[in-house]
């Protein structure tokens, strides 16, 4: 330890890296580690010191390092048992990101040293040092609470516009710094949203995320961003400046001033570490048995998400992390609501989905979060994972019944009138209980996942060849109709019929009881060339 860096006991509260007048307090949760090493790095990302955190209080390792300042790069190495059969995968050769890091420095570089295991069946700890390849956590100044006036649009007046930071702004004429947070607050973007009557923009994930290994190997990009690495740090690739958090705050303020709310799509159901064959970047190395839902053998991961792992949202430490993240984005970053990806996972207890699960109850009673919009994607791929209509108030839910019914009706499928009448009436059979509002049903025709509206009326089948998976990815059940020609056509009659059906479908969406959600670009006839799984199409 260098002379200027005096290590003291510090405090277990708050979690994360908190600067003060004398230095920085570090606190990180791990109930099962035997020692926690704080690693300090210079501006070039070279490790300069390893300091054992001196105290372990109620599962939190903590220490105060005098002489450190905001901007310091750091990470952790956790010592403990390597016992996969008991759920433990501690390996001090792996550098770990702080789950509470407000900023990250440097990209993830895929290298074999990132892997968790070595040897047959993954029973040996991987021996190489991953430090050079892992993003470094950054000590930041605390953000002041957001204090601007917020729109607080009633649900009864809400129109949601689902968009991607880059996709929305990259080709919009005249926008400064297209593809960035800064562009979200551009007057031209705001004018477009206001002209549409949009009251809330719902952004695909902006939490820091990584490129999937299989995509990196094929030279492709994780465009949608559903492989979250950190629940606090904004993704740097969308920043025009060196301060993504301040840039995002500026965009939120501009949207608020225009009367537009900001909703974030958040991914608390899984991490980017995959299954036991994936990398060790954070949770796996900090306390695998605490953060993940594991199989009876202790070695395998329950995969209710389809991504290789499922975070254990019934575990108090995980619940605290989610709640702290939500409060940070709502309180300090000014966000007006959240859409929970694979939201059923958040309500999974020991016997399956429970509307009274601890994490859901914590959100519902929280003084800050009960003032914002909470939207569940009410399904996952685990047992009993389809729970449309089962979430408690005040949650709203994506209603895929509305999507499928409106598509089938306008395609001309027989027997759809009774189904459409129920959708127009707000899908009461699903949502009219527990005093829930009629606006609890989030009605939509399209979303990021699937065909765009132009493609719903232009293709009978998916065309995902550009994804490099032999057109096997994406949903095969699109309830679409090419109206005579697969894909683009010069036939004016088909073009007119397609345009008319798109307008009819949007009119039906807006007429139905519930809360309408539009997919960005549908108002312009945006096509993805028949690709219904464009998660790698950053173009």
Short mmCIF file of C-alpha atoms in Angstrom, two decimals:
data_model
loop_
_atom_site.label_atom_id
_atom_site.label_comp_id
_atom_site.label_asym_id
_atom_site.label_seq_id
_atom_site.Cartn_x
_atom_site.Cartn_y
_atom_site.Cartn_z
CA UNK A 1 0.00 0.00 0.00
CA UNK A 2 1.39 3.37 -0.99
CA UNK A 3 2.10 5.93 1.72
CA UNK A 4 -0.68 8.28 0.67
CA UNK A 5 -3.32 5.51 0.60
CA UNK A 6 -4.18 4.82 4.25
CA UNK A 7 -6.63 1.92 4.63
CA UNK A 8 -9.24 2.16 7.37
CA UNK A 9 -12.38 0.20 8.31
CA UNK A 10 -14.81 2.48 6.52
CA UNK A 11 -18.55 1.80 6.53
CA UNK A 12 -20.82 -0.91 5.09
CA UNK A 13 -23.20 1.82 3.92
CA UNK A 14 -23.74 2.79 1.20
CA UNK A 15 -22.72 0.02 -1.17
CA UNK A 16 -20.40 1.04 -3.98
CA UNK A 17 -17.54 3.54 -4.06
CA UNK A 18 -18.40 6.76 -2.20
CA UNK A 19 -15.92 9.66 -2.18
CA UNK A 20 -15.61 12.05 0.76
CA UNK A 21 -13.23 14.81 1.78
CA UNK A 22 -10.51 12.36 2.88
CA UNK A 23 -10.78 9.59 0.32
CA UNK A 24 -13.18 6.90 -0.86
CA UNK A 25 -15.30 4.35 1.01
CA UNK A 26 -15.67 0.98 -0.70
CA UNK A 27 -18.43 -1.51 0.15
CA UNK A 28 -19.39 -4.66 -1.75
CA UNK A 29 -21.66 -7.57 -0.82
CA UNK A 30 -20.44 -11.16 -0.63
CA UNK A 31 -21.73 -13.45 2.10
CA UNK A 32 -19.51 -16.40 1.13
CA UNK A 33 -16.14 -14.87 0.23
CA UNK A 34 -13.29 -15.37 2.69
CA UNK A 35 -11.40 -12.24 1.62
CA UNK A 36 -12.13 -9.30 -0.69
CA UNK A 37 -9.31 -7.52 -2.49
CA UNK A 38 -9.75 -3.96 -3.77
CA UNK A 39 -7.64 -3.50 -6.91
CA UNK A 40 -6.54 -0.01 -7.96
CA UNK A 41 -5.54 0.91 -11.52
CA UNK A 42 -3.75 3.81 -13.15
CA UNK A 43 -5.20 5.81 -16.05
CA UNK A 44 -3.79 3.28 -18.53
CA UNK A 45 -5.64 0.43 -16.85
CA UNK A 46 -2.56 -1.12 -15.22
CA UNK A 47 -3.07 -2.59 -11.76
CA UNK A 48 -1.05 -0.67 -9.17
CA UNK A 49 -2.26 -1.97 -5.80
CA UNK A 50 -4.29 -4.72 -4.11
CA UNK A 51 -5.78 -3.80 -0.76
CA UNK A 52 -7.67 -6.35 1.36
CA UNK A 53 -10.88 -4.75 2.62
CA UNK A 54 -10.52 -4.99 6.39
CA UNK A 55 -14.12 -5.40 7.56
CA UNK A 56 -16.98 -7.81 6.87
CA UNK A 57 -20.31 -6.65 8.30
CA UNK A 58 -23.53 -8.60 7.66
CA UNK A 59 -22.23 -9.85 4.33
CA UNK A 60 -20.72 -6.50 3.25
CA UNK A 61 -16.96 -6.15 2.82
CA UNK A 62 -15.85 -2.57 3.35
CA UNK A 63 -12.92 -0.27 3.85
CA UNK A 64 -11.97 3.40 3.46
CA UNK A 65 -8.90 4.40 1.43
CA UNK A 66 -7.58 7.86 2.23
CA UNK A 67 -6.06 9.86 -0.59
CA UNK A 68 -8.23 8.53 -3.41
CA UNK A 69 -10.37 10.85 -5.50
CA UNK A 70 -13.17 10.66 -8.06
CA UNK A 71 -11.85 9.30 -11.33
CA UNK A 72 -9.95 6.47 -9.66
CA UNK A 73 -10.20 3.16 -11.55
CA UNK A 74 -10.81 0.05 -9.46
CA UNK A 75 -12.20 -3.48 -9.34
CA UNK A 76 -12.41 -6.44 -6.97
CA UNK A 77 -10.94 -9.90 -6.61
CA UNK A 78 -12.80 -12.26 -4.29
CA UNK A 79 -11.14 -15.15 -2.47
CA UNK A 80 -13.17 -18.13 -1.32
CA UNK A 81 -13.89 -21.77 -2.07
CA UNK A 82 -13.87 -23.24 -5.55
CA UNK A 83 -16.69 -25.74 -5.05
CA UNK A 84 -19.05 -25.77 -8.07
CA UNK A 85 -21.16 -28.55 -6.55
CA UNK A 86 -21.95 -26.20 -3.66
CA UNK A 87 -22.50 -23.21 -5.93
CA UNK A 88 -19.18 -21.50 -5.17
CA UNK A 89 -16.92 -20.31 -8.01
CA UNK A 90 -14.49 -17.96 -6.29
CA UNK A 91 -11.33 -17.27 -8.27
CA UNK A 92 -9.06 -14.40 -7.27
CA UNK A 93 -7.47 -14.44 -10.72
CA UNK A 94 -10.62 -12.87 -12.08
CA UNK A 95 -11.09 -9.11 -11.88
CA UNK A 96 -14.68 -8.21 -10.97
CA UNK A 97 -16.77 -5.15 -11.79
CA UNK A 98 -18.41 -3.41 -8.82
CA UNK A 99 -22.19 -4.04 -9.10
CA UNK A 100 -22.72 -0.46 -7.87
CA UNK A 101 -20.23 1.22 -10.23
CA UNK A 102 -21.67 4.46 -11.62
CA UNK A 103 -19.25 4.46 -14.56
CA UNK A 104 -16.99 2.03 -16.39
CA UNK A 105 -13.71 2.63 -18.19
CA UNK A 106 -12.66 0.61 -21.20
CA UNK A 107 -14.40 -2.12 -23.18
CA UNK A 108 -14.70 -5.81 -22.45
CA UNK A 109 -12.10 -7.66 -24.53
CA UNK A 110 -13.00 -11.28 -25.17
CA UNK A 111 -10.14 -13.54 -24.13
CA UNK A 112 -9.95 -17.10 -22.73
CA UNK A 113 -8.79 -15.59 -19.42
CA UNK A 114 -12.34 -14.29 -18.84
CA UNK A 115 -13.73 -17.80 -18.60
CA UNK A 116 -14.89 -19.23 -15.32
CA UNK A 117 -13.59 -22.77 -15.55
CA UNK A 118 -10.98 -25.02 -17.09
CA UNK A 119 -10.65 -28.75 -17.55
CA UNK A 120 -13.28 -31.37 -18.38
CA UNK A 121 -16.84 -30.57 -17.26
CA UNK A 122 -15.67 -27.26 -15.82
CA UNK A 123 -14.46 -28.66 -12.52
CA UNK A 124 -11.22 -26.65 -12.37
CA UNK A 125 -10.82 -22.91 -11.84
CA UNK A 126 -9.46 -21.07 -14.88
CA UNK A 127 -5.89 -20.05 -13.93
CA UNK A 128 -5.23 -16.97 -16.07
CA UNK A 129 -5.52 -13.36 -14.91
CA UNK A 130 -8.49 -11.59 -16.50
CA UNK A 131 -7.51 -8.10 -15.33
CA UNK A 132 -6.34 -6.73 -18.70
CA UNK A 133 -9.60 -7.67 -20.41
CA UNK A 134 -12.29 -6.49 -17.96
CA UNK A 135 -13.74 -2.93 -17.86
CA UNK A 136 -12.61 -1.00 -14.82
CA UNK A 137 -15.08 0.53 -12.37
CA UNK A 138 -14.72 4.29 -11.86
CA UNK A 139 -15.16 6.29 -8.67
CA UNK A 140 -17.62 9.12 -9.42
CA UNK A 141 -19.00 12.14 -7.63
CA UNK A 142 -22.51 11.58 -6.24
CA UNK A 143 -25.32 12.77 -8.51
CA UNK A 144 -27.67 15.37 -7.00
CA UNK A 145 -31.36 14.40 -6.99
CA UNK A 146 -33.29 15.36 -10.11
CA UNK A 147 -35.22 18.47 -9.17
CA UNK A 148 -36.88 19.61 -12.40
CA UNK A 149 -40.65 19.53 -12.76
CA UNK A 150 -41.79 16.22 -14.21
CA UNK A 151 -44.73 15.68 -16.57
CA UNK A 152 -46.38 13.00 -14.39
CA UNK A 153 -48.77 12.20 -17.22
CA UNK A 154 -51.81 10.21 -16.01
CA UNK A 155 -52.06 6.70 -17.39
CA UNK A 156 -55.34 7.68 -19.05
CA UNK A 157 -53.47 10.21 -21.22
CA UNK A 158 -50.30 8.19 -21.84
CA UNK A 159 -49.04 7.23 -25.31
CA UNK A 160 -45.76 5.28 -25.23
CA UNK A 161 -43.17 5.33 -28.01
CA UNK A 162 -40.66 2.45 -27.82
CA UNK A 163 -37.32 3.53 -29.27
CA UNK A 164 -33.59 2.84 -29.38
CA UNK A 165 -31.23 5.72 -28.54
CA UNK A 166 -29.17 5.20 -31.67
CA UNK A 167 -31.88 3.86 -33.95
CA UNK A 168 -34.23 6.78 -33.29
CA UNK A 169 -31.74 9.58 -33.88
CA UNK A 170 -29.03 8.26 -36.20
CA UNK A 171 -30.71 9.20 -39.48
CA UNK A 172 -33.08 11.95 -38.34
CA UNK A 173 -32.33 14.97 -40.55
CA UNK A 174 -30.63 17.93 -38.88
CA UNK A 175 -30.09 16.30 -35.49
CA UNK A 176 -26.82 17.19 -33.76
CA UNK A 177 -24.70 14.30 -32.46
CA UNK A 178 -26.99 11.60 -33.89
CA UNK A 179 -27.01 8.23 -32.16
CA UNK A 180 -26.33 9.64 -28.70
CA UNK A 181 -28.07 10.59 -25.47
CA UNK A 182 -27.48 14.19 -26.40
CA UNK A 183 -29.52 13.71 -29.59
CA UNK A 184 -32.53 12.52 -27.57
CA UNK A 185 -32.94 16.07 -26.29
CA UNK A 186 -32.48 17.68 -29.70
CA UNK A 187 -35.37 20.02 -30.58
CA UNK A 188 -36.00 18.14 -33.83
CA UNK A 189 -36.44 14.84 -32.00
CA UNK A 190 -38.73 16.46 -29.47
CA UNK A 191 -40.77 18.15 -32.18
CA UNK A 192 -41.28 14.82 -33.91
CA UNK A 193 -42.49 13.17 -30.70
CA UNK A 194 -44.84 16.05 -29.96
CA UNK A 195 -46.27 15.97 -33.47
CA UNK A 196 -47.13 12.30 -32.95
CA UNK A 197 -48.85 12.99 -29.64
CA UNK A 198 -46.34 10.85 -27.75
CA UNK A 199 -46.27 11.45 -23.98
CA UNK A 200 -43.53 8.95 -22.99
CA UNK A 201 -40.48 7.56 -24.74
CA UNK A 202 -39.51 4.04 -23.67
CA UNK A 203 -35.83 3.40 -24.34
CA UNK A 204 -34.31 0.01 -25.01
CA UNK A 205 -31.61 -0.83 -22.43
CA UNK A 206 -29.08 1.87 -21.69
CA UNK A 207 -27.45 0.16 -18.70
CA UNK A 208 -23.87 -0.74 -19.54
CA UNK A 209 -23.83 -3.97 -21.54
CA UNK A 210 -21.40 -6.21 -23.41
CA UNK A 211 -21.12 -7.83 -26.80
CA UNK A 212 -22.03 -11.53 -26.71
CA UNK A 213 -19.03 -13.72 -27.36
CA UNK A 214 -20.67 -15.50 -30.29
CA UNK A 215 -21.44 -12.12 -31.86
CA UNK A 216 -17.93 -10.80 -31.32
CA UNK A 217 -16.54 -13.95 -32.92
CA UNK A 218 -18.70 -13.27 -36.01
CA UNK A 219 -17.96 -9.55 -36.13
CA UNK A 220 -21.52 -8.60 -35.16
CA UNK A 221 -22.84 -6.16 -32.56
CA UNK A 222 -25.27 -6.49 -29.70
CA UNK A 223 -27.58 -3.72 -30.90
CA UNK A 224 -30.53 -4.06 -28.52
CA UNK A 225 -28.41 -4.16 -25.34
CA UNK A 226 -30.06 -6.94 -23.32
CA UNK A 227 -26.76 -8.34 -21.97
CA UNK A 228 -26.43 -6.06 -18.96
CA UNK A 229 -23.12 -5.76 -17.12
CA UNK A 230 -23.96 -2.96 -14.69
CA UNK A 231 -27.27 -1.64 -13.35
CA UNK A 232 -26.03 1.89 -12.60
CA UNK A 233 -23.59 3.04 -15.29
CA UNK A 234 -25.07 4.37 -18.56
CA UNK A 235 -23.76 2.62 -21.68
CA UNK A 236 -20.83 4.65 -23.02
CA UNK A 237 -21.36 3.86 -26.71
CA UNK A 238 -24.34 6.24 -26.75
CA UNK A 239 -22.38 9.16 -25.32
CA UNK A 240 -21.14 12.11 -27.37
CA UNK A 241 -19.02 13.28 -24.42
CA UNK A 242 -16.86 11.76 -21.69
CA UNK A 243 -19.70 12.04 -19.17
CA UNK A 244 -22.56 9.71 -20.22
CA UNK A 245 -24.51 10.28 -17.01
CA UNK A 246 -24.54 14.08 -17.35
CA UNK A 247 -25.40 13.77 -21.02
CA UNK A 248 -28.32 11.46 -20.30
CA UNK A 249 -29.52 13.79 -17.54
CA UNK A 250 -29.49 16.67 -19.99
CA UNK A 251 -31.66 14.74 -22.44
CA UNK A 252 -34.12 13.81 -19.67
CA UNK A 253 -34.40 17.45 -18.63
CA UNK A 254 -35.05 18.54 -22.21
CA UNK A 255 -37.74 15.89 -22.66
CA UNK A 256 -39.34 16.81 -19.35
CA UNK A 257 -39.44 20.46 -20.36
CA UNK A 258 -41.38 19.36 -23.45
CA UNK A 259 -43.86 17.35 -21.36
CA UNK A 260 -42.44 13.96 -22.35
CA UNK A 261 -41.69 11.23 -19.81
CA UNK A 262 -38.72 8.85 -20.03
CA UNK A 263 -39.19 5.12 -19.36
CA UNK A 264 -36.26 2.70 -19.28
CA UNK A 265 -36.32 -0.92 -20.41
CA UNK A 266 -34.38 -2.65 -17.60
CA UNK A 267 -32.96 -6.16 -17.43
CA UNK A 268 -32.87 -7.45 -13.85
CA UNK A 269 -33.74 -11.03 -14.78
CA UNK A 270 -30.30 -12.22 -15.93
CA UNK A 271 -26.71 -11.05 -16.26
CA UNK A 272 -24.29 -11.10 -19.18
CA UNK A 273 -22.24 -13.92 -17.61
CA UNK A 274 -24.25 -16.73 -19.22
CA UNK A 275 -24.17 -20.27 -17.84
CA UNK A 276 -21.23 -22.09 -16.24
CA UNK A 277 -19.37 -21.97 -19.56
CA UNK A 278 -19.52 -18.16 -19.63
CA UNK A 279 -17.16 -15.46 -18.34
CA UNK A 280 -16.59 -14.37 -14.76
CA UNK A 281 -17.14 -10.60 -14.72
CA UNK A 282 -19.08 -9.76 -11.57
CA UNK A 283 -21.80 -11.82 -9.84
CA UNK A 284 -20.26 -15.24 -10.51
CA UNK A 285 -17.00 -14.23 -8.90
CA UNK A 286 -18.42 -12.12 -6.08
CA UNK A 287 -20.89 -14.68 -4.72
CA UNK A 288 -22.30 -17.10 -7.28
CA UNK A 289 -24.49 -18.96 -4.78
CA UNK A 290 -26.16 -15.74 -3.62
CA UNK A 291 -26.86 -13.91 -6.87
CA UNK A 292 -27.97 -16.77 -9.15
CA UNK A 293 -30.72 -19.38 -9.07
CA UNK A 294 -28.85 -22.67 -9.24
CA UNK A 295 -29.93 -26.20 -10.06
CA UNK A 296 -30.14 -28.96 -7.42
CA UNK A 297 -26.61 -30.05 -8.29
CA UNK A 298 -25.26 -26.60 -7.33
CA UNK A 299 -23.20 -26.60 -10.51
CA UNK A 300 -25.84 -25.77 -13.13
CA UNK A 301 -27.90 -22.61 -13.53
CA UNK A 302 -31.67 -22.42 -13.77
CA UNK A 303 -32.43 -20.88 -17.14
CA UNK A 304 -35.88 -19.30 -16.90
CA UNK A 305 -34.65 -16.47 -19.16
CA UNK A 306 -33.24 -18.40 -22.12
CA UNK A 307 -29.90 -16.63 -21.67
CA UNK A 308 -28.08 -19.25 -19.60
CA UNK A 309 -28.72 -17.86 -16.11
CA UNK A 310 -31.44 -16.37 -13.91
CA UNK A 311 -30.77 -13.85 -11.16
CA UNK A 312 -32.27 -14.81 -7.80
CA UNK A 313 -34.71 -11.98 -7.19
CA UNK A 314 -35.99 -13.74 -4.05
CA UNK A 315 -32.58 -13.23 -2.42
CA UNK A 316 -32.45 -10.07 -0.22
CA UNK A 317 -29.05 -8.98 -1.55
CA UNK A 318 -30.36 -9.14 -5.12
CA UNK A 319 -33.56 -7.36 -4.13
CA UNK A 320 -31.52 -4.60 -2.55
CA UNK A 321 -29.42 -4.22 -5.68
CA UNK A 322 -32.50 -3.92 -7.89
CA UNK A 323 -34.20 -1.46 -5.56
CA UNK A 324 -31.07 0.68 -5.21
CA UNK A 325 -30.68 0.74 -8.99
CA UNK A 326 -34.32 1.74 -9.55
CA UNK A 327 -34.10 4.50 -6.93
CA UNK A 328 -30.90 5.79 -8.53
CA UNK A 329 -32.45 6.08 -11.98
CA UNK A 330 -35.75 7.48 -10.73
CA UNK A 331 -34.32 9.77 -8.08
CA UNK A 332 -30.96 10.99 -9.39
CA UNK A 333 -31.32 10.48 -13.14
CA UNK A 334 -34.92 11.70 -13.38
CA UNK A 335 -36.45 8.63 -15.02
CA UNK A 336 -40.27 8.44 -14.97
CA UNK A 337 -40.83 4.71 -15.25
CA UNK A 338 -39.47 1.26 -15.98
CA UNK A 339 -40.35 -1.62 -18.29
CA UNK A 340 -39.14 -4.87 -16.73
CA UNK A 341 -37.75 -7.32 -19.28
CA UNK A 342 -38.98 -10.88 -18.57
CA UNK A 343 -40.72 -9.44 -15.55
CA UNK A 344 -42.03 -12.79 -14.32
CA UNK A 345 -38.52 -13.54 -13.03
CA UNK A 346 -38.83 -10.64 -10.60
CA UNK A 347 -41.80 -12.39 -8.99
CA UNK A 348 -40.32 -15.90 -8.87
CA UNK A 349 -40.21 -17.36 -5.39
CA UNK A 350 -39.46 -20.96 -4.37
CA UNK A 351 -42.70 -22.33 -5.83
CA UNK A 352 -42.83 -20.20 -8.96
CA UNK A 353 -44.34 -16.83 -9.81
CA UNK A 354 -46.03 -15.06 -6.88
CA UNK A 355 -47.84 -11.70 -7.31
CA UNK A 356 -46.95 -11.04 -3.68
CA UNK A 357 -43.24 -11.75 -4.14
CA UNK A 358 -40.88 -9.75 -2.00
CA UNK A 359 -39.34 -7.69 -4.79
CA UNK A 360 -42.71 -6.78 -6.32
CA UNK A 361 -44.03 -5.77 -2.90
CA UNK A 362 -40.90 -3.70 -2.27
CA UNK A 363 -41.48 -1.73 -5.47
CA UNK A 364 -45.19 -1.23 -4.77
CA UNK A 365 -44.66 0.30 -1.34
CA UNK A 366 -41.51 2.31 -2.03
CA UNK A 367 -42.24 6.05 -1.57
CA UNK A 368 -40.30 6.99 -4.71
CA UNK A 369 -41.11 4.09 -7.03
CA UNK A 370 -44.84 4.17 -6.44
CA UNK A 371 -44.79 7.61 -8.08
CA UNK A 372 -43.37 6.29 -11.39
CA UNK A 373 -44.76 4.00 -14.08
CA UNK A 374 -44.04 0.30 -13.58
CA UNK A 375 -44.54 -1.95 -16.64
CA UNK A 376 -43.98 -5.71 -16.67
CA UNK A 377 -43.20 -7.92 -19.61
CA UNK A 378 -45.34 -10.64 -17.98
CA UNK A 379 -43.59 -13.75 -19.21
CA UNK A 380 -40.37 -15.72 -19.16
CA UNK A 381 -39.44 -19.16 -20.53
CA UNK A 382 -39.51 -20.99 -17.19
CA UNK A 383 -42.28 -23.20 -15.78
CA UNK A 384 -45.51 -21.22 -15.43
CA UNK A 385 -43.76 -18.26 -16.99
CA UNK A 386 -46.73 -16.81 -18.92
CA UNK A 387 -48.48 -14.48 -16.45
CA UNK A 388 -50.36 -11.90 -18.53
CA UNK A 389 -52.82 -10.17 -16.24
CA UNK A 390 -51.39 -11.66 -13.04
CA UNK A 391 -49.28 -8.75 -11.82
CA UNK A 392 -50.60 -6.72 -8.89
CA UNK A 393 -51.50 -3.02 -9.07
CA UNK A 394 -50.02 -0.55 -9.86
CA UNK A 395 -48.11 -2.58 -12.49
CA UNK A 396 -49.14 -2.25 -16.12
CA UNK A 397 -48.29 -5.13 -18.46
CA UNK A 398 -47.43 -5.73 -22.08
CA UNK A 399 -50.48 -7.45 -23.58
CA UNK A 400 -49.44 -9.79 -26.39
CA UNK A 401 -53.08 -10.85 -26.75
CA UNK A 402 -53.84 -7.38 -28.11
CA UNK A 403 -50.97 -7.65 -30.61
CA UNK A 404 -51.94 -11.07 -31.89
CA UNK A 405 -55.66 -10.30 -32.06
CA UNK A 406 -55.31 -7.03 -33.97
CA UNK A 407 -52.90 -8.63 -36.44
CA UNK A 408 -55.17 -11.64 -36.97
CA UNK A 409 -58.29 -9.49 -37.40
CA UNK A 410 -56.74 -7.24 -40.03
CA UNK A 411 -55.20 -10.22 -41.81
CA UNK A 412 -58.74 -11.51 -42.22
CA UNK A 413 -58.50 -14.60 -40.03
CA UNK A 414 -61.96 -16.08 -39.35
CA UNK A 415 -63.69 -15.73 -35.99
CA UNK A 416 -61.70 -12.72 -34.78
CA UNK A 417 -64.56 -10.26 -34.14
CA UNK A 418 -65.34 -11.54 -30.61
CA UNK A 419 -61.64 -11.55 -29.75
CA UNK A 420 -61.16 -8.02 -31.10
CA UNK A 421 -64.17 -6.76 -29.13
CA UNK A 422 -62.52 -7.99 -25.94
CA UNK A 423 -59.28 -6.24 -26.85
CA UNK A 424 -61.14 -3.01 -27.65
CA UNK A 425 -62.69 -3.30 -24.18
CA UNK A 426 -59.26 -3.49 -22.56
CA UNK A 427 -58.86 -7.28 -22.24
CA UNK A 428 -60.93 -7.16 -19.06
CA UNK A 429 -60.79 -10.93 -18.58
CA UNK A 430 -57.05 -10.55 -17.91
CA UNK A 431 -56.84 -7.16 -16.23
CA UNK A 432 -60.12 -6.34 -14.48
CA UNK A 433 -59.25 -7.49 -10.98
CA UNK A 434 -57.73 -6.16 -7.76
CA UNK A 435 -58.91 -2.65 -8.55
CA UNK A 436 -56.58 -2.41 -11.54
CA UNK A 437 -57.10 0.40 -14.02
CA UNK A 438 -58.26 -0.21 -17.58
CA UNK A 439 -54.96 1.34 -18.62
CA UNK A 440 -53.11 -1.65 -17.10
CA UNK A 441 -53.08 -3.30 -20.52
CA UNK A 442 -50.20 -1.99 -22.64
CA UNK A 443 -51.59 -2.55 -26.14
CA UNK A 444 -49.20 -2.79 -29.07
CA UNK A 445 -48.98 -3.97 -32.64
CA UNK A 446 -45.22 -4.23 -32.81
CA UNK A 447 -42.17 -3.92 -30.59
CA UNK A 448 -38.41 -4.10 -30.99
CA UNK A 449 -38.68 -7.90 -30.89
CA UNK A 450 -40.44 -8.97 -34.09
CA UNK A 451 -41.55 -7.43 -37.38
CA UNK A 452 -41.95 -3.70 -37.79
CA UNK A 453 -45.46 -2.69 -38.86
CA UNK A 454 -44.37 -2.23 -42.48
CA UNK A 455 -43.04 -5.78 -42.45
CA UNK A 456 -46.23 -7.17 -40.88
CA UNK A 457 -48.00 -6.19 -44.11
CA UNK A 458 -45.10 -7.06 -46.45
CA UNK A 459 -43.80 -10.49 -45.44
CA UNK A 460 -45.33 -13.88 -44.74
CA UNK A 461 -42.16 -15.30 -43.20
CA UNK A 462 -39.09 -14.09 -41.36
CA UNK A 463 -35.95 -13.24 -43.34
CA UNK A 464 -33.17 -13.25 -40.75
CA UNK A 465 -30.31 -14.50 -42.93
CA UNK A 466 -28.21 -11.42 -42.12
CA UNK A 467 -28.04 -12.57 -38.48
CA UNK A 468 -25.81 -15.46 -39.47
CA UNK A 469 -27.95 -18.18 -37.87
CA UNK A 470 -29.33 -19.77 -41.05
CA UNK A 471 -32.68 -18.03 -40.53
CA UNK A 472 -33.39 -20.26 -37.51
CA UNK A 473 -33.57 -17.42 -34.98
CA UNK A 474 -36.61 -15.27 -34.28
CA UNK A 475 -40.24 -16.27 -33.88
CA UNK A 476 -41.85 -18.22 -36.72
CA UNK A 477 -45.41 -17.19 -35.75
CA UNK A 478 -45.69 -13.62 -37.02
CA UNK A 479 -49.41 -13.35 -37.90
CA UNK A 480 -48.37 -11.33 -40.94
CA UNK A 481 -49.54 -11.03 -44.54
CA UNK A 482 -47.52 -9.95 -47.56
CA UNK A 483 -50.73 -9.06 -49.42
CA UNK A 484 -49.61 -10.76 -52.63
CA UNK A 485 -45.85 -10.17 -52.90
CA UNK A 486 -43.12 -11.15 -50.45
CA UNK A 487 -41.21 -7.97 -49.61
CA UNK A 488 -40.96 -4.71 -51.57
CA UNK A 489 -43.10 -4.22 -54.64
CA UNK A 490 -43.72 -1.56 -57.29
CA UNK A 491 -47.36 -2.59 -57.66
CA UNK A 492 -49.34 0.56 -56.73
CA UNK A 493 -52.42 -1.44 -55.71
CA UNK A 494 -50.44 -3.55 -53.23
CA UNK A 495 -48.63 -0.48 -51.92
CA UNK A 496 -51.93 1.33 -51.35
CA UNK A 497 -53.46 -1.72 -49.67
CA UNK A 498 -50.47 -2.07 -47.36
CA UNK A 499 -50.59 1.61 -46.40
CA UNK A 500 -54.33 1.40 -45.74
CA UNK A 501 -53.95 -1.66 -43.52
CA UNK A 502 -51.17 -0.05 -41.50
CA UNK A 503 -53.40 2.96 -40.85
CA UNK A 504 -56.33 0.73 -39.94
CA UNK A 505 -54.18 -1.22 -37.50
CA UNK A 506 -52.84 1.92 -35.81
CA UNK A 507 -56.38 3.35 -35.59
CA UNK A 508 -57.51 0.14 -33.90
CA UNK A 509 -54.61 0.32 -31.46
CA UNK A 510 -55.45 3.89 -30.49
CA UNK A 511 -59.18 3.15 -30.17
CA UNK A 512 -58.74 0.22 -27.77
CA UNK A 513 -59.04 0.70 -24.02
CA UNK A 514 -55.66 0.46 -22.37
CA UNK A 515 -52.38 2.27 -22.93
CA UNK A 516 -51.14 2.35 -26.55
CA UNK A 517 -47.50 1.76 -27.40
CA UNK A 518 -46.03 2.60 -30.81
CA UNK A 519 -42.75 1.23 -32.15
CA UNK A 520 -40.41 3.98 -33.32
CA UNK A 521 -40.36 4.10 -37.11
CA UNK A 522 -43.75 2.52 -37.67
CA UNK A 523 -45.18 5.98 -38.31
CA UNK A 524 -42.71 6.30 -41.19
CA UNK A 525 -43.12 2.83 -42.68
CA UNK A 526 -39.72 1.68 -41.46
CA UNK A 527 -38.79 -1.80 -42.73
CA UNK A 528 -36.21 -4.25 -41.41
CA UNK A 529 -36.30 -6.23 -44.65
CA UNK A 530 -38.34 -8.97 -43.04
CA UNK A 531 -35.91 -9.46 -40.16
CA UNK A 532 -37.93 -10.17 -37.02
CA UNK A 533 -34.95 -10.54 -34.68
CA UNK A 534 -32.79 -7.53 -35.51
CA UNK A 535 -30.81 -7.60 -32.26
CA UNK A 536 -27.52 -7.72 -34.18
CA UNK A 537 -28.44 -5.26 -36.95
CA UNK A 538 -26.62 -2.09 -35.88
CA UNK A 539 -26.96 -0.45 -39.29
#
